[in-house]
Amino acid sequence: MIGKKNWVFCDGYLPPHGDNPEFEGHEALMITNLNEDKTKIELIFVFEDKDPIKDIFFELDGMRTTCVRLDKPLGDKGIMLGESVQYTVWVKSENPVCACFGRLDVRQTNMAYYSVEGYSFD
């Protein structure tokens, strides 16, 4: 099977909105299942000064990809992480997947999009 069952991205920090409403800054978690079997995925958010948010589940079919926007409501309860909050996101999957994390910061006119390095393990 291709990928890892656990991915950790330690530099979550949704920047505030910039001055230009045409550009929507965001953070996104991209997850790809390169295997044939569907997998169940849980997202766990760990913070500096409050209890973790757990139990955000979804399924990803085999040979499919998804983009989870972290600036939008998450899970059945519509949890919002909020702007300017430092967090880590832990991706736990029943089967191996590939994952990456990206941020578009639009606070300046010369916007920046960059990917945050993750740690993976089984």
mmCIF file of N, CA and C in Angstrom:
data_model
loop_
_atom_site.group_PDB
_atom_site.id
_atom_site.type_symbol
_atom_site.label_atom_id
_atom_site.label_comp_id
_atom_site.label_asym_id
_atom_site.label_seq_id
_atom_site.Cartn_x
_atom_site.Cartn_y
_atom_site.Cartn_z
ATOM 1 N N MET A 1 0.842 -1.181 0.000
ATOM 2 C CA MET A 1 0.000 0.000 0.000
ATOM 3 C C MET A 1 0.887 1.244 0.000
ATOM 4 N N ILE A 2 0.405 2.306 -0.604
ATOM 5 C CA ILE A 2 1.183 3.531 -0.772
ATOM 6 C C ILE A 2 0.756 4.569 0.263
ATOM 7 N N GLY A 3 1.728 5.199 0.934
ATOM 8 C CA GLY A 3 1.453 6.269 1.876
ATOM 9 C C GLY A 3 1.745 5.858 3.316
ATOM 10 N N LYS A 4 1.255 6.681 4.236
ATOM 11 C CA LYS A 4 1.397 6.450 5.672
ATOM 12 C C LYS A 4 0.044 6.648 6.339
ATOM 13 N N LYS A 5 -0.125 6.046 7.511
ATOM 14 C CA LYS A 5 -1.396 6.148 8.240
ATOM 15 C C LYS A 5 -1.507 7.391 9.105
ATOM 16 N N ASN A 6 -0.396 8.003 9.440
ATOM 17 C CA ASN A 6 -0.384 9.190 10.301
ATOM 18 C C ASN A 6 0.450 10.292 9.658
ATOM 19 N N TRP A 7 -0.109 11.493 9.661
ATOM 20 C CA TRP A 7 0.588 12.680 9.175
ATOM 21 C C TRP A 7 0.387 13.780 10.202
ATOM 22 N N VAL A 8 1.463 14.499 10.537
ATOM 23 C CA VAL A 8 1.382 15.597 11.501
ATOM 24 C C VAL A 8 1.957 16.857 10.848
ATOM 25 N N PHE A 9 1.164 17.931 10.874
ATOM 26 C CA PHE A 9 1.582 19.233 10.354
ATOM 27 C C PHE A 9 1.542 20.220 11.516
ATOM 28 N N CYS A 10 2.722 20.675 11.914
ATOM 29 C CA CYS A 10 2.854 21.426 13.174
ATOM 30 C C CYS A 10 2.685 22.933 13.040
ATOM 31 N N ASP A 11 2.643 23.487 11.859
ATOM 32 C CA ASP A 11 2.629 24.940 11.722
ATOM 33 C C ASP A 11 1.303 25.459 11.196
ATOM 34 N N GLY A 12 0.207 25.082 11.849
ATOM 35 C CA GLY A 12 -1.088 25.642 11.484
ATOM 36 C C GLY A 12 -1.251 27.026 12.088
ATOM 37 N N TYR A 13 -1.664 27.992 11.267
ATOM 38 C CA TYR A 13 -1.869 29.356 11.743
ATOM 39 C C TYR A 13 -2.574 30.117 10.630
ATOM 40 N N LEU A 14 -3.892 30.117 10.659
ATOM 41 C CA LEU A 14 -4.660 30.777 9.609
ATOM 42 C C LEU A 14 -4.464 32.285 9.716
ATOM 43 N N PRO A 15 -3.807 32.904 8.711
ATOM 44 C CA PRO A 15 -3.577 34.341 8.795
ATOM 45 C C PRO A 15 -4.880 35.120 8.614
ATOM 46 N N PRO A 16 -4.937 36.328 9.177
ATOM 47 C CA PRO A 16 -6.127 37.154 8.991
ATOM 48 C C PRO A 16 -6.291 37.545 7.527
ATOM 49 N N HIS A 17 -7.500 37.982 7.175
ATOM 50 C CA HIS A 17 -7.784 38.406 5.802
ATOM 51 C C HIS A 17 -6.996 39.659 5.459
ATOM 52 N N GLY A 18 -6.625 39.782 4.195
ATOM 53 C CA GLY A 18 -5.926 40.970 3.725
ATOM 54 C C GLY A 18 -6.910 42.065 3.341
ATOM 55 N N ASP A 19 -6.400 43.098 2.725
ATOM 56 C CA ASP A 19 -7.213 44.256 2.353
ATOM 57 C C ASP A 19 -7.999 44.063 1.068
ATOM 58 N N ASN A 20 -7.612 43.105 0.234
ATOM 59 C CA ASN A 20 -8.262 42.907 -1.056
ATOM 60 C C ASN A 20 -9.248 41.743 -0.962
ATOM 61 N N PRO A 21 -10.556 42.036 -1.007
ATOM 62 C CA PRO A 21 -11.556 40.960 -0.867
ATOM 63 C C PRO A 21 -11.596 39.979 -2.039
ATOM 64 N N GLU A 22 -10.913 40.306 -3.156
ATOM 65 C CA GLU A 22 -10.882 39.400 -4.303
ATOM 66 C C GLU A 22 -10.011 38.172 -4.042
ATOM 67 N N PHE A 23 -9.095 38.282 -3.097
ATOM 68 C CA PHE A 23 -8.186 37.182 -2.796
ATOM 69 C C PHE A 23 -8.518 36.613 -1.427
ATOM 70 N N GLU A 24 -8.813 35.328 -1.406
ATOM 71 C CA GLU A 24 -9.221 34.664 -0.171
ATOM 72 C C GLU A 24 -8.049 33.852 0.386
ATOM 73 N N GLY A 25 -7.454 34.365 1.446
ATOM 74 C CA GLY A 25 -6.404 33.611 2.102
ATOM 75 C C GLY A 25 -6.988 32.376 2.764
ATOM 76 N N HIS A 26 -6.183 31.331 2.839
ATOM 77 C CA HIS A 26 -6.697 30.100 3.436
ATOM 78 C C HIS A 26 -5.569 29.148 3.796
ATOM 79 N N GLU A 27 -5.930 28.131 4.543
ATOM 80 C CA GLU A 27 -5.080 26.970 4.756
ATOM 81 C C GLU A 27 -5.854 25.764 4.254
ATOM 82 N N ALA A 28 -5.132 24.808 3.710
ATOM 83 C CA ALA A 28 -5.778 23.626 3.155
ATOM 84 C C ALA A 28 -4.925 22.399 3.428
ATOM 85 N N LEU A 29 -5.624 21.312 3.654
ATOM 86 C CA LEU A 29 -5.008 20.020 3.864
ATOM 87 C C LEU A 29 -5.403 19.156 2.671
ATOM 88 N N MET A 30 -4.419 18.721 1.886
ATOM 89 C CA MET A 30 -4.685 17.886 0.726
ATOM 90 C C MET A 30 -4.335 16.446 1.074
ATOM 91 N N ILE A 31 -5.288 15.546 0.849
ATOM 92 C CA ILE A 31 -5.094 14.133 1.174
ATOM 93 C C ILE A 31 -5.423 13.310 -0.062
ATOM 94 N N THR A 32 -4.528 12.389 -0.399
ATOM 95 C CA THR A 32 -4.708 11.539 -1.577
ATOM 96 C C THR A 32 -4.612 10.079 -1.159
ATOM 97 N N ASN A 33 -5.588 9.296 -1.593
ATOM 98 C CA ASN A 33 -5.606 7.855 -1.354
ATOM 99 C C ASN A 33 -5.228 7.166 -2.660
ATOM 100 N N LEU A 34 -3.990 6.709 -2.765
ATOM 101 C CA LEU A 34 -3.495 6.057 -3.980
ATOM 102 C C LEU A 34 -3.730 4.554 -3.974
ATOM 103 N N ASN A 35 -4.514 4.081 -3.041
ATOM 104 C CA ASN A 35 -4.820 2.657 -2.931
ATOM 105 C C ASN A 35 -6.238 2.396 -3.422
ATOM 106 N N GLU A 36 -6.579 1.148 -3.613
ATOM 107 C CA GLU A 36 -7.898 0.791 -4.142
ATOM 108 C C GLU A 36 -9.011 0.869 -3.093
ATOM 109 N N ASP A 37 -8.663 0.652 -1.831
ATOM 110 C CA ASP A 37 -9.674 0.599 -0.774
ATOM 111 C C ASP A 37 -10.009 1.975 -0.216
ATOM 112 N N LYS A 38 -11.279 2.160 0.126
ATOM 113 C CA LYS A 38 -11.723 3.362 0.824
ATOM 114 C C LYS A 38 -11.083 3.392 2.208
ATOM 115 N N THR A 39 -10.841 4.582 2.740
ATOM 116 C CA THR A 39 -10.273 4.690 4.078
ATOM 117 C C THR A 39 -11.044 5.717 4.905
ATOM 118 N N LYS A 40 -11.083 5.488 6.205
ATOM 119 C CA LYS A 40 -11.695 6.423 7.149
ATOM 120 C C LYS A 40 -10.575 7.268 7.753
ATOM 121 N N ILE A 41 -10.783 8.577 7.786
ATOM 122 C CA ILE A 41 -9.772 9.517 8.257
ATOM 123 C C ILE A 41 -10.325 10.334 9.406
ATOM 124 N N GLU A 42 -9.492 10.548 10.430
ATOM 125 C CA GLU A 42 -9.841 11.434 11.542
ATOM 126 C C GLU A 42 -8.846 12.580 11.569
ATOM 127 N N LEU A 43 -9.358 13.786 11.793
ATOM 128 C CA LEU A 43 -8.510 14.952 12.013
ATOM 129 C C LEU A 43 -8.544 15.301 13.491
ATOM 130 N N ILE A 44 -7.361 15.534 14.056
ATOM 131 C CA ILE A 44 -7.233 15.952 15.455
ATOM 132 C C ILE A 44 -6.419 17.249 15.458
ATOM 133 N N PHE A 45 -6.936 18.266 16.133
ATOM 134 C CA PHE A 45 -6.269 19.559 16.219
ATOM 135 C C PHE A 45 -5.740 19.755 17.630
ATOM 136 N N VAL A 46 -4.455 20.082 17.738
ATOM 137 C CA VAL A 46 -3.780 20.264 19.018
ATOM 138 C C VAL A 46 -3.363 21.738 19.116
ATOM 139 N N PHE A 47 -3.630 22.344 20.285
ATOM 140 C CA PHE A 47 -3.394 23.773 20.485
ATOM 141 C C PHE A 47 -2.407 24.032 21.607
ATOM 142 N N GLU A 48 -1.933 25.272 21.707
ATOM 143 C CA GLU A 48 -1.014 25.676 22.773
ATOM 144 C C GLU A 48 -1.720 25.773 24.124
ATOM 145 N N ASP A 49 -2.954 26.267 24.115
ATOM 146 C CA ASP A 49 -3.572 26.671 25.375
ATOM 147 C C ASP A 49 -4.995 26.173 25.591
ATOM 148 N N LYS A 50 -5.401 25.142 24.841
ATOM 149 C CA LYS A 50 -6.729 24.563 25.061
ATOM 150 C C LYS A 50 -6.711 23.097 24.667
ATOM 151 N N ASP A 51 -7.749 22.391 25.080
ATOM 152 C CA ASP A 51 -7.840 20.957 24.805
ATOM 153 C C ASP A 51 -7.927 20.683 23.304
ATOM 154 N N PRO A 52 -7.450 19.525 22.876
ATOM 155 C CA PRO A 52 -7.532 19.164 21.453
ATOM 156 C C PRO A 52 -8.977 19.048 20.972
ATOM 157 N N ILE A 53 -9.156 19.264 19.703
ATOM 158 C CA ILE A 53 -10.430 18.997 19.031
ATOM 159 C C ILE A 53 -10.249 17.675 18.312
ATOM 160 N N LYS A 54 -11.117 16.703 18.639
ATOM 161 C CA LYS A 54 -11.027 15.358 18.056
ATOM 162 C C LYS A 54 -12.331 15.022 17.341
ATOM 163 N N ASP A 55 -12.377 13.837 16.796
ATOM 164 C CA ASP A 55 -13.602 13.258 16.226
ATOM 165 C C ASP A 55 -14.134 14.005 15.016
ATOM 166 N N ILE A 56 -13.255 14.511 14.184
ATOM 167 C CA ILE A 56 -13.670 15.047 12.887
ATOM 168 C C ILE A 56 -13.329 13.971 11.867
ATOM 169 N N PHE A 57 -14.346 13.254 11.408
ATOM 170 C CA PHE A 57 -14.164 12.091 10.549
ATOM 171 C C PHE A 57 -14.699 12.336 9.143
ATOM 172 N N PHE A 58 -14.074 11.684 8.181
ATOM 173 C CA PHE A 58 -14.617 11.602 6.826
ATOM 174 C C PHE A 58 -13.998 10.387 6.147
ATOM 175 N N GLU A 59 -14.562 9.998 5.021
ATOM 176 C CA GLU A 59 -14.050 8.864 4.256
ATOM 177 C C GLU A 59 -13.508 9.357 2.931
ATOM 178 N N LEU A 60 -12.491 8.650 2.437
ATOM 179 C CA LEU A 60 -11.895 8.973 1.144
ATOM 180 C C LEU A 60 -11.815 7.690 0.335
ATOM 181 N N ASP A 61 -12.497 7.681 -0.802
ATOM 182 C CA ASP A 61 -12.497 6.514 -1.676
ATOM 183 C C ASP A 61 -11.097 6.229 -2.201
ATOM 184 N N GLY A 62 -10.907 4.980 -2.662
ATOM 185 C CA GLY A 62 -9.647 4.602 -3.267
ATOM 186 C C GLY A 62 -9.403 5.370 -4.553
ATOM 187 N N MET A 63 -8.144 5.668 -4.832
ATOM 188 C CA MET A 63 -7.720 6.408 -6.025
ATOM 189 C C MET A 63 -8.459 7.745 -6.160
ATOM 190 N N ARG A 64 -8.583 8.439 -5.019
ATOM 191 C CA ARG A 64 -9.232 9.758 -4.989
ATOM 192 C C ARG A 64 -8.400 10.712 -4.151
ATOM 193 N N THR A 65 -8.666 11.996 -4.345
ATOM 194 C CA THR A 65 -8.012 13.036 -3.562
ATOM 195 C C THR A 65 -9.067 14.003 -3.045
ATOM 196 N N THR A 66 -8.741 14.710 -1.974
ATOM 197 C CA THR A 66 -9.660 15.704 -1.423
ATOM 198 C C THR A 66 -8.858 16.873 -0.871
ATOM 199 N N CYS A 67 -9.490 18.017 -0.833
ATOM 200 C CA CYS A 67 -8.897 19.215 -0.248
ATOM 201 C C CYS A 67 -9.794 19.645 0.909
ATOM 202 N N VAL A 68 -9.255 19.643 2.108
ATOM 203 C CA VAL A 68 -9.997 20.061 3.307
ATOM 204 C C VAL A 68 -9.576 21.491 3.615
ATOM 205 N N ARG A 69 -10.474 22.436 3.403
ATOM 206 C CA ARG A 69 -10.178 23.845 3.693
ATOM 207 C C ARG A 69 -10.287 24.061 5.192
ATOM 208 N N LEU A 70 -9.208 24.473 5.808
ATOM 209 C CA LEU A 70 -9.168 24.619 7.262
ATOM 210 C C LEU A 70 -9.687 25.975 7.733
ATOM 211 N N ASP A 71 -10.043 26.834 6.788
ATOM 212 C CA ASP A 71 -10.665 28.108 7.120
ATOM 213 C C ASP A 71 -12.189 28.029 7.011
ATOM 214 N N LYS A 72 -12.711 26.865 6.729
ATOM 215 C CA LYS A 72 -14.155 26.629 6.601
ATOM 216 C C LYS A 72 -14.618 25.743 7.761
ATOM 217 N N PRO A 73 -15.940 25.670 7.999
ATOM 218 C CA PRO A 73 -16.444 24.783 9.065
ATOM 219 C C PRO A 73 -16.031 23.326 8.813
ATOM 220 N N LEU A 74 -15.646 22.652 9.904
ATOM 221 C CA LEU A 74 -15.143 21.279 9.818
ATOM 222 C C LEU A 74 -16.071 20.297 10.514
ATOM 223 N N GLY A 75 -16.268 19.152 9.879
ATOM 224 C CA GLY A 75 -17.005 18.058 10.493
ATOM 225 C C GLY A 75 -18.483 18.330 10.644
ATOM 226 N N ASP A 76 -19.158 17.382 11.285
ATOM 227 C CA ASP A 76 -20.600 17.462 11.490
ATOM 228 C C ASP A 76 -21.011 18.645 12.353
ATOM 229 N N LYS A 77 -20.119 19.063 13.254
ATOM 230 C CA LYS A 77 -20.437 20.155 14.174
ATOM 231 C C LYS A 77 -20.044 21.523 13.628
ATOM 232 N N GLY A 78 -19.430 21.568 12.452
ATOM 233 C CA GLY A 78 -19.050 22.838 11.846
ATOM 234 C C GLY A 78 -18.028 23.618 12.658
ATOM 235 N N ILE A 79 -17.028 22.946 13.180
ATOM 236 C CA ILE A 79 -16.010 23.574 14.027
ATOM 237 C C ILE A 79 -15.183 24.551 13.197
ATOM 238 N N MET A 80 -14.967 25.729 13.749
ATOM 239 C CA MET A 80 -14.113 26.743 13.120
ATOM 240 C C MET A 80 -12.844 26.897 13.960
ATOM 241 N N LEU A 81 -11.700 26.878 13.307
ATOM 242 C CA LEU A 81 -10.432 27.011 14.014
ATOM 243 C C LEU A 81 -10.151 28.455 14.402
ATOM 244 N N GLY A 82 -10.554 29.390 13.597
ATOM 245 C CA GLY A 82 -10.338 30.807 13.879
ATOM 246 C C GLY A 82 -9.018 31.307 13.326
ATOM 247 N N GLU A 83 -8.968 32.610 13.091
ATOM 248 C CA GLU A 83 -7.761 33.242 12.569
ATOM 249 C C GLU A 83 -6.737 33.458 13.674
ATOM 250 N N SER A 84 -5.483 33.445 13.280
ATOM 251 C CA SER A 84 -4.354 33.764 14.158
ATOM 252 C C SER A 84 -4.270 32.864 15.390
ATOM 253 N N VAL A 85 -4.657 31.607 15.225
ATOM 254 C CA VAL A 85 -4.567 30.620 16.303
ATOM 255 C C VAL A 85 -3.533 29.573 15.893
ATOM 256 N N GLN A 86 -2.516 29.403 16.706
ATOM 257 C CA GLN A 86 -1.476 28.414 16.420
ATOM 258 C C GLN A 86 -2.017 27.015 16.727
ATOM 259 N N TYR A 87 -1.827 26.066 15.805
ATOM 260 C CA TYR A 87 -2.295 24.700 16.030
ATOM 261 C C TYR A 87 -1.461 23.706 15.239
ATOM 262 N N THR A 88 -1.607 22.448 15.608
ATOM 263 C CA THR A 88 -1.073 21.312 14.869
ATOM 264 C C THR A 88 -2.255 20.476 14.419
ATOM 265 N N VAL A 89 -2.188 19.941 13.211
ATOM 266 C CA VAL A 89 -3.227 19.014 12.757
ATOM 267 C C VAL A 89 -2.589 17.640 12.563
ATOM 268 N N TRP A 90 -3.257 16.641 13.140
ATOM 269 C CA TRP A 90 -2.838 15.243 13.042
ATOM 270 C C TRP A 90 -3.867 14.525 12.181
ATOM 271 N N VAL A 91 -3.421 13.957 11.073
ATOM 272 C CA VAL A 91 -4.263 13.194 10.165
ATOM 273 C C VAL A 91 -4.045 11.721 10.482
ATOM 274 N N LYS A 92 -5.112 11.041 10.920
ATOM 275 C CA LYS A 92 -5.043 9.609 11.234
ATOM 276 C C LYS A 92 -5.935 8.861 10.254
ATOM 277 N N SER A 93 -5.361 7.917 9.539
ATOM 278 C CA SER A 93 -6.110 7.180 8.530
ATOM 279 C C SER A 93 -6.057 5.685 8.817
ATOM 280 N N GLU A 94 -7.155 4.984 8.556
ATOM 281 C CA GLU A 94 -7.172 3.530 8.727
ATOM 282 C C GLU A 94 -6.209 2.850 7.772
ATOM 283 N N ASN A 95 -6.078 3.399 6.562
ATOM 284 C CA ASN A 95 -5.181 2.871 5.541
ATOM 285 C C ASN A 95 -4.204 3.967 5.133
ATOM 286 N N PRO A 96 -3.066 3.606 4.556
ATOM 287 C CA PRO A 96 -2.085 4.621 4.175
ATOM 288 C C PRO A 96 -2.637 5.618 3.146
ATOM 289 N N VAL A 97 -2.266 6.885 3.336
ATOM 290 C CA VAL A 97 -2.597 7.968 2.414
ATOM 291 C C VAL A 97 -1.366 8.867 2.276
ATOM 292 N N CYS A 98 -1.421 9.791 1.349
ATOM 293 C CA CYS A 98 -0.414 10.835 1.205
ATOM 294 C C CYS A 98 -1.076 12.156 1.560
ATOM 295 N N ALA A 99 -0.350 13.046 2.242
ATOM 296 C CA ALA A 99 -0.953 14.301 2.676
ATOM 297 C C ALA A 99 0.056 15.441 2.594
ATOM 298 N N CYS A 100 -0.462 16.631 2.343
ATOM 299 C CA CYS A 100 0.347 17.843 2.421
ATOM 300 C C CYS A 100 -0.539 18.981 2.895
ATOM 301 N N PHE A 101 0.084 20.057 3.330
ATOM 302 C CA PHE A 101 -0.595 21.175 3.959
ATOM 303 C C PHE A 101 -0.092 22.447 3.300
ATOM 304 N N GLY A 102 -1.011 23.331 2.922
ATOM 305 C CA GLY A 102 -0.600 24.571 2.281
ATOM 306 C C GLY A 102 -1.325 25.772 2.853
ATOM 307 N N ARG A 103 -0.705 26.933 2.708
ATOM 308 C CA ARG A 103 -1.285 28.186 3.216
ATOM 309 C C ARG A 103 -1.135 29.272 2.161
ATOM 310 N N LEU A 104 -2.216 30.025 1.930
ATOM 311 C CA LEU A 104 -2.165 31.215 1.090
ATOM 312 C C LEU A 104 -2.349 32.420 2.001
ATOM 313 N N ASP A 105 -1.297 33.215 2.113
ATOM 314 C CA ASP A 105 -1.310 34.401 2.970
ATOM 315 C C ASP A 105 -1.468 35.616 2.061
ATOM 316 N N VAL A 106 -2.576 36.345 2.208
ATOM 317 C CA VAL A 106 -2.883 37.484 1.333
ATOM 318 C C VAL A 106 -2.804 38.820 2.068
ATOM 319 N N ARG A 107 -2.126 38.845 3.205
ATOM 320 C CA ARG A 107 -2.042 40.098 3.960
ATOM 321 C C ARG A 107 -1.220 41.154 3.245
ATOM 322 N N GLN A 108 -0.366 40.753 2.339
ATOM 323 C CA GLN A 108 0.426 41.693 1.568
ATOM 324 C C GLN A 108 0.038 41.586 0.096
ATOM 325 N N THR A 109 0.321 42.612 -0.673
ATOM 326 C CA THR A 109 -0.034 42.579 -2.098
ATOM 327 C C THR A 109 0.752 41.520 -2.856
ATOM 328 N N ASN A 110 1.947 41.183 -2.408
ATOM 329 C CA ASN A 110 2.722 40.113 -3.044
ATOM 330 C C ASN A 110 2.452 38.805 -2.291
ATOM 331 N N MET A 111 1.255 38.299 -2.436
ATOM 332 C CA MET A 111 0.767 37.124 -1.712
ATOM 333 C C MET A 111 1.797 36.006 -1.659
ATOM 334 N N ALA A 112 1.667 35.166 -0.657
ATOM 335 C CA ALA A 112 2.588 34.043 -0.501
ATOM 336 C C ALA A 112 1.780 32.757 -0.361
ATOM 337 N N TYR A 113 2.113 31.754 -1.177
ATOM 338 C CA TYR A 113 1.553 30.418 -0.996
ATOM 339 C C TYR A 113 2.719 29.498 -0.688
ATOM 340 N N TYR A 114 2.581 28.760 0.378
ATOM 341 C CA TYR A 114 3.655 27.838 0.708
ATOM 342 C C TYR A 114 3.099 26.603 1.385
ATOM 343 N N SER A 115 3.899 25.575 1.312
ATOM 344 C CA SER A 115 3.525 24.291 1.875
ATOM 345 C C SER A 115 4.279 24.085 3.186
ATOM 346 N N VAL A 116 3.606 23.504 4.145
ATOM 347 C CA VAL A 116 4.198 23.220 5.448
ATOM 348 C C VAL A 116 4.642 21.760 5.452
ATOM 349 N N GLU A 117 5.866 21.521 5.858
ATOM 350 C CA GLU A 117 6.398 20.167 5.874
ATOM 351 C C GLU A 117 5.702 19.346 6.956
ATOM 352 N N GLY A 118 5.385 18.112 6.630
ATOM 353 C CA GLY A 118 4.727 17.216 7.576
ATOM 354 C C GLY A 118 5.640 16.079 8.009
ATOM 355 N N TYR A 119 5.243 15.441 9.081
ATOM 356 C CA TYR A 119 5.932 14.250 9.588
ATOM 357 C C TYR A 119 4.965 13.091 9.440
ATOM 358 N N SER A 120 5.417 11.989 8.857
ATOM 359 C CA SER A 120 4.536 10.840 8.660
ATOM 360 C C SER A 120 5.092 9.606 9.345
ATOM 361 N N PHE A 121 4.166 8.780 9.828
ATOM 362 C CA PHE A 121 4.541 7.532 10.489
ATOM 363 C C PHE A 121 3.345 6.596 10.470
ATOM 364 N N ASP A 122 3.589 5.321 10.756
ATOM 365 C CA ASP A 122 2.495 4.341 10.842
ATOM 366 C C ASP A 122 2.212 3.973 12.264
#
